[in-house]
Short mmCIF file of C-alpha atoms in Angstrom, two decimals:
data_model
loop_
_atom_site.label_atom_id
_atom_site.label_comp_id
_atom_site.label_asym_id
_atom_site.label_seq_id
_atom_site.Cartn_x
_atom_site.Cartn_y
_atom_site.Cartn_z
CA MET A 16 212.07 -58.13 -163.00
CA LYS A 17 214.00 -62.06 -163.80
CA ALA A 18 213.26 -60.83 -167.54
CA PHE A 19 214.64 -57.55 -167.50
CA LYS A 20 218.06 -58.55 -165.70
CA ALA A 21 217.96 -61.29 -168.06
CA LEU A 22 217.75 -58.73 -170.93
CA VAL A 23 219.75 -55.83 -169.70
CA SER A 24 223.28 -58.48 -169.45
CA ALA A 25 222.15 -60.32 -172.61
CA GLU A 26 221.46 -56.41 -174.75
CA LEU A 27 224.94 -55.48 -172.49
CA LYS A 28 226.51 -58.44 -174.39
CA LEU A 29 225.26 -57.99 -177.38
CA SER A 30 226.24 -54.20 -177.13
CA PHE A 31 229.85 -54.89 -176.45
CA ARG A 32 229.95 -57.45 -179.37
CA GLY A 33 229.47 -54.51 -181.46
CA VAL A 34 232.32 -52.41 -180.49
CA ASP A 35 231.18 -49.34 -181.90
CA MET A 36 229.48 -47.94 -178.89
CA PHE A 37 232.87 -48.98 -177.00
CA ILE A 38 234.73 -46.32 -179.35
CA PHE A 39 232.53 -43.90 -179.88
CA ALA A 40 230.31 -43.65 -176.05
CA ILE A 41 233.65 -44.59 -174.16
CA CYS A 42 236.97 -43.76 -175.84
CA MET A 43 235.98 -40.47 -178.46
CA PRO A 44 235.62 -38.59 -175.07
CA ILE A 45 238.88 -39.65 -173.34
CA VAL A 46 240.53 -38.60 -176.64
CA VAL A 47 238.68 -35.12 -177.20
CA LEU A 48 239.55 -34.15 -173.58
CA VAL A 49 242.98 -35.50 -173.86
CA PHE A 50 243.32 -32.79 -176.62
CA ILE A 51 241.71 -30.02 -175.24
CA GLY A 52 244.41 -30.69 -171.84
CA MET A 53 247.13 -31.19 -173.75
CA LEU A 54 246.51 -27.91 -176.02
CA TYR A 55 244.67 -25.34 -173.94
CA GLY A 56 245.30 -27.13 -170.70
CA ASP A 57 244.91 -24.91 -167.75
CA ARG A 58 245.23 -22.18 -169.29
CA ALA A 59 242.40 -19.80 -168.51
CA ALA A 60 239.07 -19.84 -170.49
CA PHE A 61 239.27 -16.17 -171.86
CA GLU A 62 240.95 -13.04 -170.23
CA GLY A 63 240.29 -12.66 -166.39
CA ALA A 64 238.13 -15.97 -166.70
CA SER A 65 238.09 -17.74 -163.20
CA TYR A 66 237.95 -21.55 -164.67
CA THR A 67 240.22 -23.25 -167.66
CA PHE A 68 240.02 -24.37 -170.35
CA LEU A 69 239.56 -27.68 -169.53
CA GLU A 70 237.55 -27.11 -166.89
CA GLN A 71 234.96 -25.17 -169.34
CA SER A 72 235.26 -28.08 -171.91
CA PHE A 73 234.45 -30.65 -169.37
CA GLY A 74 230.43 -30.35 -169.50
CA ALA A 75 230.83 -30.76 -173.14
CA VAL A 76 233.03 -33.39 -173.49
CA SER A 77 230.98 -35.02 -171.28
CA THR A 78 228.56 -35.31 -173.55
CA ILE A 79 229.64 -36.70 -176.10
CA ALA A 80 228.65 -40.62 -175.01
CA ILE A 81 225.12 -39.12 -174.97
CA CYS A 82 224.93 -37.97 -177.73
CA ALA A 83 226.70 -41.17 -179.54
CA GLY A 84 223.95 -43.45 -177.28
CA GLY A 85 221.06 -41.48 -178.10
CA VAL A 86 220.77 -39.82 -181.94
CA MET A 87 222.68 -42.31 -182.81
CA GLY A 88 222.69 -45.85 -181.11
CA LEU A 89 219.13 -45.47 -179.40
CA PRO A 90 217.49 -45.24 -183.35
CA LEU A 91 219.36 -47.58 -184.94
CA VAL A 92 218.44 -50.33 -182.34
CA ILE A 93 214.66 -49.68 -182.27
CA ALA A 94 214.28 -49.57 -185.98
CA ASP A 95 216.70 -52.94 -186.43
CA TYR A 96 214.57 -54.44 -183.52
CA ARG A 97 211.30 -53.30 -185.37
CA HIS A 98 212.42 -54.80 -188.50
CA ARG A 99 213.85 -57.92 -187.14
CA LYS A 100 210.29 -58.77 -185.97
CA ILE A 101 211.58 -58.87 -182.06
CA LEU A 102 208.98 -56.23 -181.04
CA LYS A 103 207.08 -58.08 -182.58
CA ARG A 104 207.93 -61.43 -180.59
CA PHE A 105 207.42 -59.52 -177.56
CA LYS A 106 203.88 -59.03 -178.16
CA VAL A 107 203.19 -63.03 -177.66
CA THR A 108 204.95 -63.12 -174.59
CA PRO A 109 203.80 -61.92 -171.64
CA VAL A 110 206.52 -59.49 -171.24
CA SER A 111 205.77 -56.03 -173.25
CA PRO A 112 207.83 -54.84 -176.29
CA THR A 113 207.89 -51.19 -173.51
CA MET A 114 210.42 -53.37 -171.81
CA ILE A 115 213.44 -54.39 -174.39
CA LEU A 116 213.12 -50.47 -175.21
CA LEU A 117 213.26 -49.24 -171.36
CA VAL A 118 216.41 -51.92 -171.77
CA GLN A 119 218.00 -50.12 -174.30
CA VAL A 120 217.32 -46.42 -173.44
CA LEU A 121 219.22 -48.48 -169.83
CA VAL A 122 221.93 -50.08 -171.97
CA TYR A 123 222.68 -46.19 -173.77
CA ALA A 124 222.40 -44.54 -170.43
CA LEU A 125 224.99 -46.75 -168.40
CA TYR A 126 227.67 -46.35 -171.22
CA SER A 127 227.04 -43.04 -170.89
CA PHE A 128 227.42 -42.61 -166.88
CA VAL A 129 230.69 -44.69 -167.66
CA SER A 130 231.94 -42.25 -169.88
CA LEU A 131 231.33 -39.46 -167.88
CA LEU A 132 233.70 -41.31 -164.82
CA SER A 133 236.29 -41.84 -167.24
CA VAL A 134 236.31 -38.97 -168.52
CA TYR A 135 235.97 -37.53 -165.48
CA ALA A 136 238.64 -39.55 -163.64
CA VAL A 137 241.20 -38.99 -166.79
CA GLY A 138 240.32 -34.86 -166.29
CA ALA A 139 241.52 -35.41 -162.13
CA LEU A 140 244.18 -37.83 -163.03
CA CYS A 141 246.25 -36.44 -166.03
CA PHE A 142 245.18 -32.33 -165.65
CA GLY A 143 244.23 -31.78 -162.53
CA PHE A 144 240.72 -31.02 -163.34
CA VAL A 145 238.21 -30.34 -159.85
CA LEU A 146 234.41 -29.64 -160.73
CA LYS A 147 233.42 -26.16 -159.54
CA GLY A 148 230.04 -26.25 -159.06
CA SER A 149 227.75 -28.79 -157.48
CA TRP A 150 227.82 -32.09 -158.49
CA LEU A 151 223.76 -32.11 -157.37
CA HIS A 152 223.48 -29.28 -160.17
CA PHE A 153 225.73 -30.92 -162.64
CA ILE A 154 224.66 -34.71 -162.16
CA GLY A 155 220.83 -32.21 -162.53
CA ALA A 156 221.73 -31.07 -165.58
CA TYR A 157 223.04 -33.95 -167.32
CA LEU A 158 219.97 -35.84 -166.76
CA MET A 159 218.21 -33.34 -168.12
CA VAL A 160 220.39 -33.72 -170.92
CA MET A 161 219.82 -37.22 -171.63
CA LEU A 162 216.14 -37.26 -171.48
CA SER A 163 215.79 -34.75 -174.01
CA MET A 164 218.61 -36.76 -176.38
CA PHE A 165 217.07 -39.83 -175.64
CA SER A 166 214.08 -38.84 -176.31
CA ILE A 167 215.19 -37.87 -179.64
CA GLY A 168 216.01 -41.11 -180.71
CA ILE A 169 213.63 -43.10 -179.25
CA LEU A 170 211.37 -41.01 -181.75
CA VAL A 171 213.33 -41.11 -184.56
CA GLY A 172 213.60 -44.89 -183.88
CA GLY A 173 210.00 -45.12 -183.34
CA ILE A 174 208.02 -43.80 -186.53
CA ALA A 175 211.49 -43.77 -189.13
CA PRO A 176 209.68 -46.19 -192.04
CA ASN A 177 212.28 -48.10 -192.67
CA SER A 178 216.25 -49.11 -190.42
CA LYS A 179 217.78 -46.95 -194.05
CA ILE A 180 216.13 -44.74 -192.83
CA ALA A 181 216.40 -44.11 -189.46
CA GLY A 182 220.28 -45.02 -190.30
CA VAL A 183 220.27 -41.88 -191.95
CA ALA A 184 217.72 -39.27 -189.58
CA ALA A 185 220.30 -40.65 -187.02
CA SER A 186 223.39 -39.83 -188.59
CA VAL A 187 222.08 -36.09 -190.21
CA LEU A 188 221.51 -36.05 -186.61
CA TYR A 189 224.55 -37.11 -185.23
CA PHE A 190 227.97 -35.74 -186.53
CA PRO A 191 226.27 -32.21 -186.83
CA MET A 192 225.77 -32.07 -182.98
CA LEU A 193 229.10 -34.05 -182.50
CA ILE A 194 230.99 -31.58 -184.13
CA LEU A 195 229.13 -28.03 -183.98
CA SER A 196 227.28 -27.97 -180.94
CA GLY A 197 230.49 -27.57 -178.94
CA ALA A 198 231.24 -31.51 -177.80
CA THR A 199 234.31 -31.99 -179.71
CA LEU A 200 235.56 -28.61 -180.89
CA PRO A 201 235.07 -25.97 -178.35
CA TYR A 202 232.20 -23.55 -178.90
CA GLU A 203 233.98 -20.51 -177.02
CA ILE A 204 236.33 -20.92 -180.26
CA MET A 205 233.89 -20.91 -183.05
CA PRO A 206 233.74 -18.06 -185.27
CA ALA A 207 230.75 -15.99 -184.72
CA ALA A 208 228.79 -16.83 -187.30
CA LEU A 209 229.44 -20.39 -186.87
CA GLN A 210 228.24 -20.40 -182.87
CA LYS A 211 224.67 -19.07 -184.51
CA LEU A 212 224.41 -21.91 -186.11
CA ALA A 213 225.02 -24.33 -183.64
CA ASN A 214 222.81 -22.22 -181.10
CA VAL A 215 220.08 -23.99 -182.89
CA LEU A 216 221.14 -27.66 -182.12
CA PRO A 217 219.72 -28.79 -179.02
CA LEU A 218 222.90 -30.07 -177.61
CA THR A 219 224.95 -26.81 -177.85
CA GLN A 220 221.55 -25.72 -175.52
CA GLY A 221 222.06 -28.66 -173.66
CA ILE A 222 225.97 -28.27 -173.39
CA LYS A 223 225.45 -25.02 -171.68
CA LEU A 224 223.11 -25.92 -169.14
CA ILE A 225 225.88 -28.83 -168.38
CA LYS A 226 228.63 -26.06 -168.37
CA ALA A 227 226.42 -23.93 -166.25
CA ALA A 228 226.30 -26.46 -163.95
CA SER A 229 230.12 -27.43 -163.78
CA LEU A 230 231.20 -24.27 -163.67
CA GLY A 231 229.20 -23.53 -160.76
CA LEU A 232 227.89 -19.74 -162.85
CA SER A 233 224.03 -18.93 -161.98
CA MET A 234 221.46 -21.53 -163.21
CA GLU A 235 219.83 -18.34 -164.17
CA ALA A 236 221.39 -17.36 -167.72
CA VAL A 237 220.81 -20.67 -168.51
CA PHE A 238 217.25 -20.50 -168.14
CA SER A 239 216.07 -20.42 -171.43
CA SER A 240 217.77 -23.81 -172.61
CA ILE A 241 216.34 -25.36 -169.98
CA LEU A 242 212.95 -24.89 -170.99
CA ILE A 243 214.39 -26.29 -174.74
CA MET A 244 215.62 -29.38 -172.73
CA CYS A 245 211.97 -29.86 -171.61
CA LEU A 246 210.28 -29.01 -174.22
CA ILE A 247 212.65 -31.57 -176.58
CA ALA A 248 211.94 -34.19 -173.75
CA VAL A 249 208.24 -33.36 -173.63
CA PHE A 250 207.26 -33.24 -177.71
CA CYS A 251 209.22 -35.85 -178.71
CA SER A 252 208.02 -38.89 -175.94
CA THR A 253 204.57 -37.42 -176.83
CA VAL A 254 205.11 -37.48 -180.56
CA SER A 255 207.12 -41.53 -179.37
CA ILE A 256 203.67 -42.26 -177.94
CA LEU A 257 200.63 -41.14 -180.46
CA PHE A 258 202.64 -42.56 -183.43
CA PHE A 259 205.22 -45.35 -182.19
CA LYS A 260 205.30 -48.43 -185.04
CA TRP A 261 205.89 -50.99 -183.25
CA GLU A 262 206.16 -52.80 -186.66
CA MET B 20 186.10 -82.05 -174.22
CA GLU B 21 187.44 -78.00 -173.30
CA THR B 22 187.91 -76.21 -176.51
CA THR B 23 190.80 -73.95 -175.74
CA ILE B 24 191.28 -71.96 -179.41
CA GLU B 25 187.70 -70.40 -180.78
CA VAL B 26 187.23 -68.56 -183.67
CA ASN B 27 184.37 -66.78 -184.57
CA HIS B 28 183.40 -65.23 -187.76
CA LEU B 29 186.30 -63.36 -188.32
CA CYS B 30 187.66 -61.28 -190.94
CA LYS B 31 189.69 -59.10 -191.76
CA ALA B 32 190.64 -56.57 -195.09
CA TYR B 33 193.55 -54.86 -196.43
CA GLY B 34 192.22 -51.85 -198.07
CA ARG B 35 189.74 -53.67 -200.12
CA VAL B 36 190.79 -56.92 -200.40
CA ASN B 37 189.34 -59.43 -198.28
CA ALA B 38 192.47 -61.19 -196.57
CA VAL B 39 190.25 -63.16 -193.59
CA ASN B 40 186.08 -63.81 -194.54
CA ASP B 41 184.12 -65.36 -191.95
CA ILE B 42 186.57 -68.19 -190.65
CA CYS B 43 184.70 -69.99 -187.60
CA PHE B 44 186.61 -72.98 -185.98
CA SER B 45 187.49 -74.32 -183.08
CA VAL B 46 190.36 -76.35 -181.53
CA ARG B 47 189.68 -78.48 -177.94
CA ARG B 48 192.21 -79.24 -175.74
CA GLY B 49 194.99 -81.83 -176.82
CA GLU B 50 194.13 -81.63 -181.07
CA ILE B 51 196.04 -81.33 -183.48
CA PHE B 52 194.42 -78.68 -186.32
CA GLY B 53 196.42 -78.17 -189.64
CA LEU B 54 195.62 -74.64 -191.54
CA LEU B 55 196.22 -75.73 -194.71
CA GLY B 56 196.03 -73.48 -198.15
CA ALA B 57 198.41 -71.75 -201.45
CA ASN B 58 200.83 -69.00 -200.46
CA GLY B 59 198.77 -66.08 -199.74
CA ALA B 60 195.87 -68.38 -199.21
CA GLY B 61 195.67 -66.63 -195.76
CA LYS B 62 197.23 -69.19 -193.14
CA SER B 63 199.54 -66.82 -191.72
CA THR B 64 197.07 -63.42 -191.65
CA VAL B 65 194.39 -65.81 -189.43
CA ILE B 66 197.25 -67.34 -187.00
CA GLU B 67 198.37 -63.30 -186.54
CA CYS B 68 194.84 -62.52 -185.53
CA ILE B 69 193.83 -64.81 -182.96
CA LEU B 70 197.65 -64.28 -181.52
CA GLY B 71 196.51 -60.54 -181.68
CA THR B 72 199.64 -58.97 -183.90
CA LYS B 73 197.04 -58.34 -186.45
CA LYS B 74 193.78 -56.33 -185.82
CA TYR B 75 190.91 -57.52 -186.97
CA HIS B 76 187.44 -55.69 -188.65
CA SER B 77 185.54 -57.96 -187.37
CA GLY B 78 184.29 -61.31 -185.31
CA SER B 79 185.45 -62.80 -181.95
CA VAL B 80 188.92 -64.87 -180.96
CA ALA B 81 189.47 -66.45 -177.30
CA ILE B 82 192.99 -68.56 -176.33
CA LEU B 83 192.01 -70.90 -173.37
CA GLY B 84 188.88 -68.87 -173.19
CA MET B 85 190.42 -64.89 -172.99
CA ASN B 86 191.19 -62.24 -175.31
CA PRO B 87 195.00 -62.44 -176.36
CA VAL B 88 194.51 -59.21 -176.42
CA THR B 89 193.42 -57.66 -173.21
CA GLU B 90 194.18 -60.28 -170.80
CA ARG B 91 197.73 -60.43 -173.08
CA LYS B 92 199.87 -61.55 -170.73
CA LYS B 93 198.09 -64.17 -168.49
CA VAL B 94 197.06 -65.28 -171.79
CA PHE B 95 200.96 -65.64 -173.41
CA GLU B 96 201.36 -67.36 -170.42
CA GLN B 97 200.11 -70.60 -171.31
CA VAL B 98 200.95 -69.95 -175.54
CA GLY B 99 203.75 -70.73 -177.13
CA VAL B 100 204.40 -69.26 -180.71
CA GLN B 101 206.95 -69.46 -183.84
CA PHE B 102 206.78 -67.35 -186.40
CA GLN B 103 207.06 -67.46 -190.01
CA GLU B 104 210.18 -65.67 -189.74
CA ALA B 105 213.39 -65.55 -187.34
CA ASN B 106 213.13 -62.19 -185.27
CA TYR B 107 216.25 -62.38 -182.89
CA GLN B 108 219.31 -59.96 -182.42
CA ASP B 109 221.88 -60.38 -184.87
CA GLN B 110 224.66 -61.34 -182.38
CA ILE B 111 222.77 -63.49 -180.46
CA ARG B 112 223.70 -67.00 -179.28
CA VAL B 113 221.29 -69.86 -179.12
CA GLY B 114 222.27 -70.29 -175.14
CA GLU B 115 221.49 -66.82 -175.18
CA LEU B 116 218.22 -66.73 -177.04
CA CYS B 117 217.00 -69.46 -174.83
CA GLU B 118 218.40 -67.96 -171.47
CA VAL B 119 216.37 -64.94 -172.40
CA THR B 120 213.10 -66.30 -173.93
CA ALA B 121 212.76 -68.58 -170.47
CA SER B 122 213.13 -65.57 -168.39
CA LEU B 123 210.11 -63.72 -169.66
CA TYR B 124 207.59 -66.54 -167.79
CA LYS B 125 206.47 -66.82 -164.98
CA THR B 126 207.62 -70.53 -165.05
CA HIS B 127 209.23 -72.44 -167.98
CA SER B 128 210.52 -75.70 -169.00
CA ASP B 129 214.66 -76.25 -168.96
CA TYR B 130 215.91 -75.09 -172.04
CA ARG B 131 219.01 -77.37 -171.92
CA LEU B 132 216.57 -80.53 -171.89
CA LEU B 133 214.56 -79.32 -174.77
CA LEU B 134 217.79 -78.11 -176.98
CA SER B 135 219.03 -81.89 -176.68
CA GLN B 136 215.66 -83.77 -177.36
CA PHE B 137 216.28 -80.90 -181.04
CA ASP B 138 219.82 -82.32 -180.91
CA LEU B 139 221.38 -78.64 -180.58
CA THR B 140 222.99 -79.07 -176.80
CA ASP B 141 226.37 -78.50 -179.25
CA LYS B 142 225.28 -75.63 -180.97
CA ILE B 143 224.45 -74.06 -177.34
CA LYS B 144 227.45 -70.89 -177.73
CA SER B 145 227.29 -70.89 -181.39
CA PRO B 146 225.60 -67.22 -183.22
CA VAL B 147 221.80 -68.04 -184.11
CA ARG B 148 222.74 -66.60 -187.23
CA GLU B 149 225.54 -68.63 -187.83
CA LEU B 150 223.22 -71.97 -187.83
CA SER B 151 221.42 -73.74 -190.56
CA GLY B 152 217.74 -73.22 -191.89
CA GLY B 153 217.42 -76.65 -190.49
CA GLN B 154 218.77 -75.92 -187.19
CA LYS B 155 217.20 -72.48 -187.14
CA GLN B 156 213.87 -74.15 -187.19
CA ARG B 157 214.38 -76.36 -184.75
CA LEU B 158 215.58 -73.71 -182.39
CA PHE B 159 212.12 -71.99 -183.06
CA ILE B 160 210.15 -75.22 -181.65
CA VAL B 161 212.49 -74.99 -178.90
CA LEU B 162 211.77 -71.30 -177.73
CA ALA B 163 208.24 -72.13 -178.45
CA LEU B 164 208.22 -75.23 -175.85
CA ILE B 165 210.19 -73.30 -173.45
CA PRO B 166 207.03 -72.21 -172.03
CA ALA B 167 205.85 -75.16 -171.57
CA PRO B 168 202.88 -73.91 -173.37
CA GLU B 169 199.19 -75.22 -173.11
CA VAL B 170 198.08 -74.00 -176.69
CA ILE B 171 201.19 -73.61 -178.87
CA PHE B 172 201.14 -72.10 -183.03
CA PHE B 173 203.50 -72.64 -185.28
CA ASP B 174 203.92 -70.85 -189.16
CA GLU B 175 204.83 -73.45 -191.29
CA LEU B 176 205.95 -76.01 -188.35
CA THR B 177 208.65 -78.26 -190.66
CA THR B 178 209.37 -75.97 -193.23
CA GLY B 179 213.44 -75.72 -194.18
CA LEU B 180 213.80 -79.20 -191.85
CA ASP B 181 215.25 -82.85 -193.66
CA PRO B 182 213.19 -85.90 -193.59
CA LYS B 183 214.91 -86.97 -190.95
CA ALA B 184 214.31 -83.75 -188.57
CA ARG B 185 211.22 -83.59 -189.46
CA ARG B 186 210.05 -86.96 -188.42
CA ASP B 187 212.16 -86.37 -185.09
CA VAL B 188 209.45 -82.93 -184.54
CA TRP B 189 206.55 -85.05 -185.16
CA LYS B 190 207.47 -87.99 -182.36
CA SER B 191 208.69 -84.89 -180.02
CA LEU B 192 204.29 -82.73 -181.29
CA SER B 193 202.77 -86.36 -180.59
CA GLU B 194 204.25 -86.82 -177.44
CA LEU B 195 203.48 -83.15 -176.99
CA LYS B 196 199.88 -83.63 -177.87
CA GLY B 197 199.53 -87.04 -175.79
CA LYS B 198 200.60 -85.24 -172.81
CA GLY B 199 197.52 -82.61 -174.01
CA MET B 200 198.82 -79.83 -175.42
CA THR B 201 196.76 -78.37 -177.82
CA ILE B 202 198.69 -77.36 -181.40
CA LEU B 203 197.45 -75.21 -184.61
CA LEU B 204 200.12 -75.18 -186.66
CA SER B 205 200.07 -74.19 -190.51
CA SER B 206 201.95 -76.31 -192.86
CA HIS B 207 202.32 -76.93 -197.09
CA PHE B 208 203.70 -80.67 -196.61
CA MET B 209 200.66 -83.47 -196.97
CA ASP B 210 202.27 -85.64 -195.41
CA GLU B 211 202.66 -84.36 -192.44
CA VAL B 212 198.97 -83.15 -192.01
CA GLU B 213 198.09 -86.71 -192.32
CA ALA B 214 201.14 -87.80 -190.02
CA LEU B 215 199.37 -84.91 -187.03
CA CYS B 216 196.34 -83.38 -187.81
CA ASP B 217 193.27 -84.57 -186.36
CA ARG B 218 191.26 -82.05 -188.13
CA ILE B 219 192.14 -79.35 -190.70
CA MET B 220 190.59 -76.31 -192.52
CA ILE B 221 191.18 -75.61 -196.68
CA LEU B 222 191.36 -71.97 -197.27
CA LYS B 223 191.23 -70.46 -200.47
CA LYS B 224 191.81 -66.57 -201.42
CA GLY B 225 190.76 -65.99 -196.76
CA GLU B 226 187.43 -68.28 -196.93
CA CYS B 227 187.06 -72.12 -195.79
CA ILE B 228 186.48 -74.45 -198.27
CA PHE B 229 187.20 -77.48 -196.02
CA CYS B 230 187.11 -78.38 -192.21
CA GLY B 231 187.13 -81.93 -191.17
CA THR B 232 189.65 -84.70 -191.15
CA VAL B 233 191.32 -85.29 -193.39
CA GLU B 234 189.61 -88.95 -194.18
CA GLN B 235 186.47 -86.67 -194.21
CA ALA B 236 188.48 -84.52 -197.56
CA ILE B 237 189.05 -87.38 -198.94
CA VAL B 238 186.32 -89.16 -199.39
CA GLU B 239 184.34 -85.16 -200.40
CA SER B 240 186.24 -85.30 -203.12
CA PRO B 241 187.07 -87.89 -206.44
CA PHE B 242 190.29 -88.93 -205.37
CA ASP B 243 192.05 -91.90 -202.72
CA LYS B 244 195.70 -90.12 -202.32
CA PHE B 245 194.81 -86.43 -199.84
CA GLU B 246 197.55 -84.92 -201.41
CA ASP B 247 194.73 -84.51 -204.48
CA SER B 248 191.71 -83.78 -201.99
CA TYR B 249 193.56 -80.65 -201.01
CA LEU B 250 194.79 -79.61 -204.38
CA TRP B 251 191.29 -80.43 -205.22
CA PHE B 252 189.64 -78.24 -202.71
CA SER B 253 192.31 -76.02 -203.40
CA GLU B 254 192.74 -75.37 -207.02
CA GLY B 255 188.64 -76.05 -207.65
CA ALA B 256 186.76 -78.81 -209.53
CA SER B 257 189.21 -78.40 -212.55
CA TYR B 258 192.05 -80.03 -211.17
CA GLU B 259 192.60 -83.38 -212.08
CA SER B 260 195.38 -86.49 -210.60
CA ILE B 261 198.98 -86.58 -212.36
#
């Protein structure tokens, strides 16, 4: 426990020193939300919708930090710590190298929660946002999306042969998901062809789930998304455990 | 005297190449044991097989009577390690690295004392990557000493240190040895080996070609200087002194 606390505090400090997560996980979602709020504001999401465009987008914007931490931050840090032989160094201490991976997961989870809170605060204060659905469903969906995105990141970082390949793989996952899954550019304004393409991305399914939970829509309608999130998490975790490269 | 490190018939191959072949030795408590040999002779591989960071194919290894792989948590409460390469986070500072290292052990020494002993107190807030080669090397010795270990492994102990710093490190290690610490080190400096090591093993292509004291090595060779004897052993009988 002593080691866990010391590691969390050190890794948080290190993370703050590299400003990237502050920009991509904390600032970016707020900027996107403010843009959507100013452009579409309290307009109804579509003709006859019972919720506004902003309310519809809140769930999507709240996943930007999960995406940044999960498929960009985690793979890079895991590949880097392996490359620097930090994982190997932990093997000759009483603490398992798994501990530092858990600490990283916690660090990125914290970024996601801080981002969720700040996006909510900005939405509520500037645009009068209210969560229509149940908070319990929303947090459940949020955690599920986080679990599946983070498991993708651990898999990529865990099996990438080196930092360079991990970086390329992270970019290939991160940028399409950031732009096409609806996290930044609203899914609803995409042309139908693009929507079809976007549906392939795991985060698109995650956002559908979070949206349904945040708007209080029927969860049965997004059952397939729940299933996909679970399958991704199970698949990626299993492959990571089997093939994780410690050095 | 109690045996603290025991290596029996250790073998390790990379593909078809034998990296380590049938190595046997044991180190007693309070002893300094030196592994010598040219680059690529297998020193680091032997150390890593003992520590369990590399798998060996046959033989057995025990540290403090325990298996370092299956009883890892228990063994490494009492074992300090300094690897050849640096392993630290990019932006981490000296004090933070020491703090985190100390937190990994149930009992540990005060790292501030160790830093002052190795003349690094004023660097406590500096990023590790900005230290000079010698300062880094001293820091890694400090890190290996933080757990207040009973057994310590140094892979290339004083590489990169200036003569004064090397002497200081020797002095510290002799004191620790006096307190009963067992030290296994690899080194390329024969003066260091002569000054510190109770017994040595010379490796060549993964095989042991000499094991004993420095004096024995000199006696068994046609030379009267240890460096010549070492080269005679590691290069074969064709070696001629300058």
